[in-house]
Each structure stands twice: as structure tokens, then as C-alpha cells.
CSV table of C-alpha atoms (C1' of nucleotides) in Angstrom, one decimal:
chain,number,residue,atom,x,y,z
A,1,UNK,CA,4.5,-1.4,-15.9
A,2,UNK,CA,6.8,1.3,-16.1
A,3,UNK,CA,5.7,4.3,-14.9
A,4,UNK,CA,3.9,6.2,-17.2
A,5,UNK,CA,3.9,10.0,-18.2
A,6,UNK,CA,0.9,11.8,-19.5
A,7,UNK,CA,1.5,14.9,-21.6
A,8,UNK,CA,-1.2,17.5,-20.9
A,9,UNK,CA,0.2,20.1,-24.1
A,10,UNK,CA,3.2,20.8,-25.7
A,11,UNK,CA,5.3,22.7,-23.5
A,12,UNK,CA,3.8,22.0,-20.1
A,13,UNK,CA,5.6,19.4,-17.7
A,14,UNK,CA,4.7,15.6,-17.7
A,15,UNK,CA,2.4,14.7,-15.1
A,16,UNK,CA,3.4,11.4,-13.6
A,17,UNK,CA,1.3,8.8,-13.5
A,18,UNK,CA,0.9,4.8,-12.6
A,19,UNK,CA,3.1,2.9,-9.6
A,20,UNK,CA,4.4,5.5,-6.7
A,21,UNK,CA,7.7,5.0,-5.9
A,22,UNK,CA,9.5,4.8,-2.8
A,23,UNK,CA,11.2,8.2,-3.6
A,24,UNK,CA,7.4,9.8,-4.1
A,25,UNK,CA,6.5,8.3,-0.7
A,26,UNK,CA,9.2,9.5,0.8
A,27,UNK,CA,8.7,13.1,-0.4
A,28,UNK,CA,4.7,13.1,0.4
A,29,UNK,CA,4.8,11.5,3.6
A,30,UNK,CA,8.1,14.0,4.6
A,31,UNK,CA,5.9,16.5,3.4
A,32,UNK,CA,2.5,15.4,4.9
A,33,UNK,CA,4.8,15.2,8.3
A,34,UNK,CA,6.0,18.9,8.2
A,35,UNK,CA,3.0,20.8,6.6
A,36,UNK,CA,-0.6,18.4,7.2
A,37,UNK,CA,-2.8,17.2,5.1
A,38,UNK,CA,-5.5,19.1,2.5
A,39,UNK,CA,-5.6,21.4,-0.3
A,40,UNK,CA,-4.1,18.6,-2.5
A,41,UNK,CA,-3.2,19.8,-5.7
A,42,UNK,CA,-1.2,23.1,-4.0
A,43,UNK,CA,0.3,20.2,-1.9
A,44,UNK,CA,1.3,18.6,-4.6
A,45,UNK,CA,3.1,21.4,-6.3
A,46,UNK,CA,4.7,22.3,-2.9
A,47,UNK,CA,5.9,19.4,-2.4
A,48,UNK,CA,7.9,18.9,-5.7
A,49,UNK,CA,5.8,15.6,-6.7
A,50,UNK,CA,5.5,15.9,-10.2
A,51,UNK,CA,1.3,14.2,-9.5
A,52,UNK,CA,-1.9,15.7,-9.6
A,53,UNK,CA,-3.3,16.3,-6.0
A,54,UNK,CA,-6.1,13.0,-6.3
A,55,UNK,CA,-3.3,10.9,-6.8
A,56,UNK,CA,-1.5,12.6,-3.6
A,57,UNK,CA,-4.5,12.1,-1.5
A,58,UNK,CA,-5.5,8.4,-2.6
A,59,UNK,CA,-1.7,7.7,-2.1
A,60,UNK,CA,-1.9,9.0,1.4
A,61,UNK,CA,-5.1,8.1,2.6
A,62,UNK,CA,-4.7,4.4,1.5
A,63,UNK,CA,-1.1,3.4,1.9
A,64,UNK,CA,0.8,5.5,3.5
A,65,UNK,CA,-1.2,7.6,6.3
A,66,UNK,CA,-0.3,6.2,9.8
A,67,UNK,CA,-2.8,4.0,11.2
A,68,UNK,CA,-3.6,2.3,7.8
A,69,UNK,CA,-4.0,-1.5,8.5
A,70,UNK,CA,-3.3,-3.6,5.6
A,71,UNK,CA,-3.3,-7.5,5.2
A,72,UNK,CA,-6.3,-9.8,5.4
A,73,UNK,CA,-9.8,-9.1,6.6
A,74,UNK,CA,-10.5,-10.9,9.5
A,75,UNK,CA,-13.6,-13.0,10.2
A,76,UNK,CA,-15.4,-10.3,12.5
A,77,UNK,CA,-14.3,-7.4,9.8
A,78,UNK,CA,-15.3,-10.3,7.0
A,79,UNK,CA,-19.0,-10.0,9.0
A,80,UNK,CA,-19.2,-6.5,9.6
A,81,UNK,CA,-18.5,-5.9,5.9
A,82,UNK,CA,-21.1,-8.0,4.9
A,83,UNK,CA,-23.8,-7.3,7.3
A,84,UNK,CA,-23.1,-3.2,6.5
A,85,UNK,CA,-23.2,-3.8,2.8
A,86,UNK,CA,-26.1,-4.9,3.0
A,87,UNK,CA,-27.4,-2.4,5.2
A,88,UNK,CA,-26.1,0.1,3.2
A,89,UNK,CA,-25.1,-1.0,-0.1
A,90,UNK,CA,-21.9,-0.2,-1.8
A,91,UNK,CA,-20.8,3.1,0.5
A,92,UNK,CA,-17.4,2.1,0.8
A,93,UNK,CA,-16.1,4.8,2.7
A,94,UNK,CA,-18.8,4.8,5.1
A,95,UNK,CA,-18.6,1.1,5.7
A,96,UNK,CA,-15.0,1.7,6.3
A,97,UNK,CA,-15.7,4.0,9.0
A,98,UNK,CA,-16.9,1.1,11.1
A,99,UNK,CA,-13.5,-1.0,10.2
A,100,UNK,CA,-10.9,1.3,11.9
A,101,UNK,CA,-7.6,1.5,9.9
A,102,UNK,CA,-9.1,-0.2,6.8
A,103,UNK,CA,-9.7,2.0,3.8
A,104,UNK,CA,-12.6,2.3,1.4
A,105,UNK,CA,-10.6,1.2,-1.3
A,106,UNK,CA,-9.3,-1.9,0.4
A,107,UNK,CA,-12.9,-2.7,1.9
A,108,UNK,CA,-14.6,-2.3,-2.1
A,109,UNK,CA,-11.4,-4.6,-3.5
A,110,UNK,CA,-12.5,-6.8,-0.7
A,111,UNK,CA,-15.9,-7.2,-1.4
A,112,UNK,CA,-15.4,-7.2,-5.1
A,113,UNK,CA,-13.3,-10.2,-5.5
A,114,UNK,CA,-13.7,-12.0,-2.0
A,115,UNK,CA,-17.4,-11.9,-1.4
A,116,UNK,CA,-19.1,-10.9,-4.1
A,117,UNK,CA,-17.4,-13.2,-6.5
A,118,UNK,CA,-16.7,-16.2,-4.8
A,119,UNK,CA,-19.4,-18.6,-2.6
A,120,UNK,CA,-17.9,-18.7,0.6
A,121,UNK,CA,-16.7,-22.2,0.2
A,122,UNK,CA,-14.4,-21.3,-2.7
A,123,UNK,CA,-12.7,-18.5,-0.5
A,124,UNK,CA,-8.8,-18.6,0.0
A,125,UNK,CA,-5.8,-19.8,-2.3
A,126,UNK,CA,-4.2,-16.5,-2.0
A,127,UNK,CA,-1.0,-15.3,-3.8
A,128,UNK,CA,1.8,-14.0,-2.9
A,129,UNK,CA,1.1,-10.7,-2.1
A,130,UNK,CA,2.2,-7.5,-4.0
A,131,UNK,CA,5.0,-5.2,-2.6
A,132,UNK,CA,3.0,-2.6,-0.6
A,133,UNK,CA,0.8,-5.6,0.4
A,134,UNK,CA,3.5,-7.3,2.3
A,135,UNK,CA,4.6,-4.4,4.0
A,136,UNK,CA,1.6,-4.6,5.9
A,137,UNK,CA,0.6,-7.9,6.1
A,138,UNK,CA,-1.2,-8.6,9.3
A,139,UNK,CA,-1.9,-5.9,12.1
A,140,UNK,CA,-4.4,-8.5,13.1
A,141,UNK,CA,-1.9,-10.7,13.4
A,142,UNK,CA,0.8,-8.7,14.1
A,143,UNK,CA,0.8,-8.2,17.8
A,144,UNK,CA,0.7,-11.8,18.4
A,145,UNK,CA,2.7,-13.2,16.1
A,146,UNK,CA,5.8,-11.0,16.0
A,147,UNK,CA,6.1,-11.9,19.8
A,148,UNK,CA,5.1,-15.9,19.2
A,149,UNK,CA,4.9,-16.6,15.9
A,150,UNK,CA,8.4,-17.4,14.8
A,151,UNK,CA,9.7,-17.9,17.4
A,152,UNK,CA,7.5,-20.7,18.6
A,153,UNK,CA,9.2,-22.7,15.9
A,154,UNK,CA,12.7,-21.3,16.9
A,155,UNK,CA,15.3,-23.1,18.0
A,156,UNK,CA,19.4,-23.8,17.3
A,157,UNK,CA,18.6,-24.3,13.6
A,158,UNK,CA,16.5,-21.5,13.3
A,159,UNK,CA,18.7,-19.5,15.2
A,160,UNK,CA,22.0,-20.4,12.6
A,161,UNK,CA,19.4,-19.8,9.7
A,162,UNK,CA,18.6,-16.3,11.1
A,163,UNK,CA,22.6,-15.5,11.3
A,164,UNK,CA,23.0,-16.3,8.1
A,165,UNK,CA,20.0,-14.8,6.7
A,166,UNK,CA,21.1,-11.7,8.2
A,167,UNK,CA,24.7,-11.9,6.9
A,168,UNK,CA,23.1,-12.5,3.2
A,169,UNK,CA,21.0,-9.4,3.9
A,170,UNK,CA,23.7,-6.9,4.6
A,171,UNK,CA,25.0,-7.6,1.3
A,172,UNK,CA,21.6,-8.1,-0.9
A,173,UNK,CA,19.3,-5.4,0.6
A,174,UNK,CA,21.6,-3.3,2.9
A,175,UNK,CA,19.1,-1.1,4.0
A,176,UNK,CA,15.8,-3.9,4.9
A,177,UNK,CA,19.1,-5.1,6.9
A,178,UNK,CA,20.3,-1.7,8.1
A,179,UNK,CA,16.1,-1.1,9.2
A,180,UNK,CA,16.3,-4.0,11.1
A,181,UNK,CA,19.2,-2.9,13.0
A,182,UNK,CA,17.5,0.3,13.8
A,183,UNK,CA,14.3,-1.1,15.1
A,184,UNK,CA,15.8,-3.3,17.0
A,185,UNK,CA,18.2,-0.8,18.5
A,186,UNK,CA,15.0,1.7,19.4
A,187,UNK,CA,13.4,-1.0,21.0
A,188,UNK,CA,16.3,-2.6,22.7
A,189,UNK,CA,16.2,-6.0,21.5
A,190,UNK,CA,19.5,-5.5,20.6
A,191,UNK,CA,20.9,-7.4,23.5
A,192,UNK,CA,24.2,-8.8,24.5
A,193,UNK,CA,23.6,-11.2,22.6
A,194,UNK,CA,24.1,-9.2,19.2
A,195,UNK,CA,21.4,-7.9,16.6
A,196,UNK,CA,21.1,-11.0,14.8
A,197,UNK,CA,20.3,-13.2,17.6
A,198,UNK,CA,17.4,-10.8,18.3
A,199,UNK,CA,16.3,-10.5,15.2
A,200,UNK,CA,16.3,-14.9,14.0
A,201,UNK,CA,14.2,-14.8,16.9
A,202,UNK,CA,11.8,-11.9,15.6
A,203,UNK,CA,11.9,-12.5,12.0
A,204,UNK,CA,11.9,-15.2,9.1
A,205,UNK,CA,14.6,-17.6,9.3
A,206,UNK,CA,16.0,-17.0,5.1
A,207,UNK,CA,16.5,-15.0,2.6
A,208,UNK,CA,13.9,-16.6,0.5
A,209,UNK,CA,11.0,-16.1,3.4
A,210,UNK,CA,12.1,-12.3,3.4
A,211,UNK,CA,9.6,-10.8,0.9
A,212,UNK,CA,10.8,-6.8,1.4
A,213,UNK,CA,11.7,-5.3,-1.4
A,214,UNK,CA,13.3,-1.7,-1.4
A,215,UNK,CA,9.9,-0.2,-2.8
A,216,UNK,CA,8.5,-1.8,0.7
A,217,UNK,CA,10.3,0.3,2.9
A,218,UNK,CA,10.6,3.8,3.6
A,219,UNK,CA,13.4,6.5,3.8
A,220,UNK,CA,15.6,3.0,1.4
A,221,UNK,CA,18.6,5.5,-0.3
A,222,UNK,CA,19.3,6.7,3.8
A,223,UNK,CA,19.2,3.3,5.0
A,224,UNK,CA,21.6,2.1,2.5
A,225,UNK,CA,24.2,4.8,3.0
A,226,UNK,CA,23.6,3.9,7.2
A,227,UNK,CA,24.0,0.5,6.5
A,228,UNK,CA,27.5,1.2,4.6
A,229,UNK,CA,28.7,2.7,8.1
A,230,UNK,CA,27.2,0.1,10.3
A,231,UNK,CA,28.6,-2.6,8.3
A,232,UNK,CA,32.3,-1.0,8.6
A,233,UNK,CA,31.5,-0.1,12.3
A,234,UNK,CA,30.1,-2.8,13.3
A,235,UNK,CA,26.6,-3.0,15.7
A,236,UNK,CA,25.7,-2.9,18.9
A,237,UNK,CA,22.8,-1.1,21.1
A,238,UNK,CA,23.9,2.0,22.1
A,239,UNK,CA,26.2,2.9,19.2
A,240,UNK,CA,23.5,1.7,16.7
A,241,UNK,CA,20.7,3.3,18.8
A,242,UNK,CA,22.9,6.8,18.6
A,243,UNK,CA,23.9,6.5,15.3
A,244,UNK,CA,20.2,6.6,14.2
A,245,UNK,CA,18.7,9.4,16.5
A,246,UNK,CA,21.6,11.4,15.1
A,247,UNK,CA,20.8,10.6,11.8
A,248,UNK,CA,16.7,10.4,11.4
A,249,UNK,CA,14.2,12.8,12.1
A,250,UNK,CA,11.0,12.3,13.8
A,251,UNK,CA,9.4,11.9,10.5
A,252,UNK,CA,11.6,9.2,9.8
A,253,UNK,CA,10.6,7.5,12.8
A,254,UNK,CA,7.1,8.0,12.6
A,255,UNK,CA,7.2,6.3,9.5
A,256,UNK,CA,9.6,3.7,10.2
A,257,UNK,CA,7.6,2.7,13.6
A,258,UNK,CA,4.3,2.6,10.9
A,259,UNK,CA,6.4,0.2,8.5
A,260,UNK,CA,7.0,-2.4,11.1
A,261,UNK,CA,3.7,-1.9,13.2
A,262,UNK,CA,2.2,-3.7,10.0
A,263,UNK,CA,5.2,-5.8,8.5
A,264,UNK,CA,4.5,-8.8,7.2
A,265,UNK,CA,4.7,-11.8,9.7
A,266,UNK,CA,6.5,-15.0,8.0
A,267,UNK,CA,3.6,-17.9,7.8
A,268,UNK,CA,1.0,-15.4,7.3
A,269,UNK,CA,0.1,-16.7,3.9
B,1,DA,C1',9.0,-25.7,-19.3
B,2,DA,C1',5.7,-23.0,-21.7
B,3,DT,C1',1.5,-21.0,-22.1
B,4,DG,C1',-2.9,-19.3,-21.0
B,5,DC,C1',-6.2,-18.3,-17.4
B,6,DT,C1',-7.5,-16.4,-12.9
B,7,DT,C1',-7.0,-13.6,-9.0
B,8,DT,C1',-5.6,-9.7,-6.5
B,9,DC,C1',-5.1,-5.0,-5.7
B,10,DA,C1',-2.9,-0.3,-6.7
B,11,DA,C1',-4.2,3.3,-9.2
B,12,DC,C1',-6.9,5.9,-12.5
B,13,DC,C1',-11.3,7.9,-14.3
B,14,DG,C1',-15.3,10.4,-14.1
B,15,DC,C1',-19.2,11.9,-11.7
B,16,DC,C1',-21.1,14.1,-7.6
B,17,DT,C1',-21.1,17.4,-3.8
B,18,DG,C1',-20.0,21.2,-1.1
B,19,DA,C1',-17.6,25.5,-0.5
B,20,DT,C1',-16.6,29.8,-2.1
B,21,DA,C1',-16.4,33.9,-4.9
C,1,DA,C1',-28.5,32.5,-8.1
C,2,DT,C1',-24.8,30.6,-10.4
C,3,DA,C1',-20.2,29.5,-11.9
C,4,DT,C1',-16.0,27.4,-10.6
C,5,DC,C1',-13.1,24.5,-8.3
C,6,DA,C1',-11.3,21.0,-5.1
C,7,DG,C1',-12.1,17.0,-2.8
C,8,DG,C1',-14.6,12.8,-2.1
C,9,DC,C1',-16.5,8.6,-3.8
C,10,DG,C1',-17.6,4.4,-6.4
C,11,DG,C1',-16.6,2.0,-10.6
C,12,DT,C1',-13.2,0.2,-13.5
C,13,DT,C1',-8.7,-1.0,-15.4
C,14,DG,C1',-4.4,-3.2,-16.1
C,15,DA,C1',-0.1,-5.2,-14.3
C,16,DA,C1',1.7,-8.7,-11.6
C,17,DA,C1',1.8,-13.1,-9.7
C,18,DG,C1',-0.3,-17.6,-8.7
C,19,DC,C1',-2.5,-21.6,-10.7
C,20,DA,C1',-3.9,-25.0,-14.1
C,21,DT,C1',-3.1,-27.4,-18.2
DNA sequence: AATGCTTTCAACCGCCTGATA
DNA sequence: ATATCAGGCGGTTGAAAGCAT
């Protein structure tokens, strides 16, 4: 849907409404990082987002406050959620209290169309997930996986496939490539071996297993213009390493660090 | 391949509550 | 005591994507 405005009167500004996008996160979560949290609507007008303050906080509190943890509901959280709705009926928010990192909203969504829906036999067949879905896909999974996962099924093919998965990626999303880079950089897997050999052993293996999207990621427009420069200067450790503490604030690291503490793991779904 | 149905989930709506003047 | 307002909460909606026919 394309974002839609709501007029309040003649005269007044249009007060945004539907999808956030990544230019909105970017501005809240910059401003979130400087200022703090509360006093929503004032926030909102501070911070230039043309949004009423309950779309600020629900923004904030469910996607993009660190610590969030997104993907799918484990079979202990699947228990807990059950056992405390019961206990408690539909209090969302205090049930989520006992799930740390999951939000009411996600928990309700949860039981809504996983439980209370479905007999547990029926359970599963999921789709692909949406954008801000798959940027978080799998905190439960994460640790493990991004260590393991892929790369128990690495090998010399995989290895090719990653290089040129990598190589497409410059070109078709400069700056999911150009994050990549940086992350790997800040946490030195950027090797002798070269960024893309760290990173086929991290990551999915092709373009068509790379689900990101530019609304996925934060801080996308400064990525892009970095990766314009690292692609003419070419990567390595401590060049790409100083190139992005030079270039990023804190803010920009805190939110980058929560981006790939939940990114998707390929074989999740 | 086209179409309609189903599922998922991000986001909005409206009510409730607590703080404050 | 009460009016007002902001924030919190639960219910609901609608778009997007998968699935079935």
C-alpha cells in the first residue's frame, strides 16, 4: 500500500500514516539515540517525523528498540505463552514481560493466528516472511547458526557461490553489500583471506537466498554512498574498519550491531 | 498461468488509566 | 473534585505473500 496521508483540516500539515520507512526509522531511532525515549507526540514533532507520537512509540517499542527479538516463537516461549494466557487471559503486555525481547504485539499476533486458530497439528507452513520480519529472523537461532549453520554445508562450491553472490551484491544492493563489509570489518572476520571469503562462510550462498531489502536495513542512503567508495577503493580490514569509525556515529553502530544481532539466518524457514 | 483463498503481521483505532493542573 | 491530556493496551484491519485449485 502506498503510504497514506490523512488530512486533519484544510490548512494543517498531512499527518503520515501506514508502512514506516527506512528514512522514518532512521530519523526516530537517531533521535531516540540522542534525546531518550517518552513524551511521544513532543518527540515526534522534535524529531521532524511528520507521525503522531502513538505511531512513534509502537514503532519503537516493537521494531526498532534494541533488544527487540523477532522471528519464530520457540517451543518453551510457545509454552510459556500458553500456560500465561491462560493464567491470565489476553494481557499481552504482561505476558510479554515473562518473554524477554518479545513484544506484546508480536506475542497477541502469535496467539491469534498460531494457537488460537489452528489445533496444534495444523501448525507450520509458513511464508516467506515480510521485510521487517526477515531482518530479525531468529535470535533463537541466531547465535548458533550464524557460527554453524551455513557453514556446516560450506564447502569449495559454496565458497565460489558466496564470491559471486557478493560480486552481484555490490552492484544490486550496494549498501546490504557495503553493511556486510562493515560488520565484518568491526568484528575482524575480514581476514587475509578477503571479505568475501568471510562472509560465503557466514552468509547465504546467492543472491536469490538473500532476502534484505533496503527497507531491512538501517542508515541504507549512507551505506550506499560508502559502498560507492569501497567499491573504487577496494576492501580490506583496517582500511574498511577505519573508513567506517570515521564515517558512523555510535548511533549508527548501535543500530547496525541490533540489525545483525537478529538477521535472518538462511534455512531458517 | 491465472485466479481466489488463506495466512501472517505491521500498523491503526479506540478505550482505559494515571498524572497533573 | 474534576477536566484534560498523554501514554498504554487490546482488538481489529488490510496489504502482502504463500498456497490451492
Amino acid at each position: 500500500m502506498a503510504a497514506s496521508m490523512v488530512r486533519i483540516c484544510a490548512g494543517e500539515p498531512a499527518v503520515r500514516k501506514g508502512p514506516w520507512t527506512l528514512e522514518e526509522d532512521l530519523v526516530l531511532v537517531s533521535y531516540i539515540t540522542e534525546h531518550g525515549e517518552g513524551s511521544w507526540d513532543s518527540l515526534a514533532r522534535a524529531a521532524g517525523l511528520n507521525r503522531n507520537g502513538k505511531s512513534c512509540r509502537l514503532r519503537w517499542l516493537n521494531y526498532l528498540r534494541p533488544g527487540v527479538r523477532r522471528g519464530s516463537i520457540t517451543p518453551a516461549e510457545d509454552a510459556v505463552i500458553r500456560e500465561l494466557q491462560a493464567a491470565m487471559g489476553n494481557k499481552w503486555s504482561r505476558i510479554a514481560k515473562h518473554l524477554p525481547g518479545r513484544t506484546d504485539n508480536e506475542i497477541k499476533n502469535y496467539w491469534r493466528t498460531r494457537i488460537q486458530k489452528r489445533p496444534p497439528q495444523q501448525q507450520q507452513t509458513r511464508r516467506k516472511p515480510s521485510t521487517t520480519t526477515m531482518v530479525a529472523e531468529a535470535v533463537s537461532e541466531g547465535a548458533s547458526s550464524s557460527s554453524s549453520g551455513s557453514a556446516s554445508q560450506d564447502d569449495g562450491s559454496c565458497a565460489a557461490a558466496g564470491d559471486r553472490w557478493f560480486m552481484q551484491l555490490k552492484t544490486e544492493q550496494p549498501a546490504y553489500y557495503c553493511q556486510n563489509v562493515a560488520m565484518a570489518a568491526a568484528t575482524g572476520t575480514i581476514k587475509s583471506e578477503g571479505a568475501s571469503s568471510a562472509l560465503a562462510s557466514q552468509d547465504s550462498c546467492s543472491a536469490e537466498d538473500c532476502w534484505y531489502t533496503q527497507a531491512s536495513y538501517p542508515y541504507y542512503s549512507q551505506l550506499s554512498s560508502a559502498a560507492d567508495h569501497l567499491g573504487t577503493a577496494g576492501v580490506d580490514a583496517s582500511s574498511a574498519t577505519q573508513f567506517f569509525s570515521s564515517e558512523f556515529s555510535d548511533s549508527f553502530w548501535n543500530t547496525v550491531n541490533n540489525f545483525w544481532e537478529t538477521r535472518p539466518v538462511k534455512g531458517a524457514f
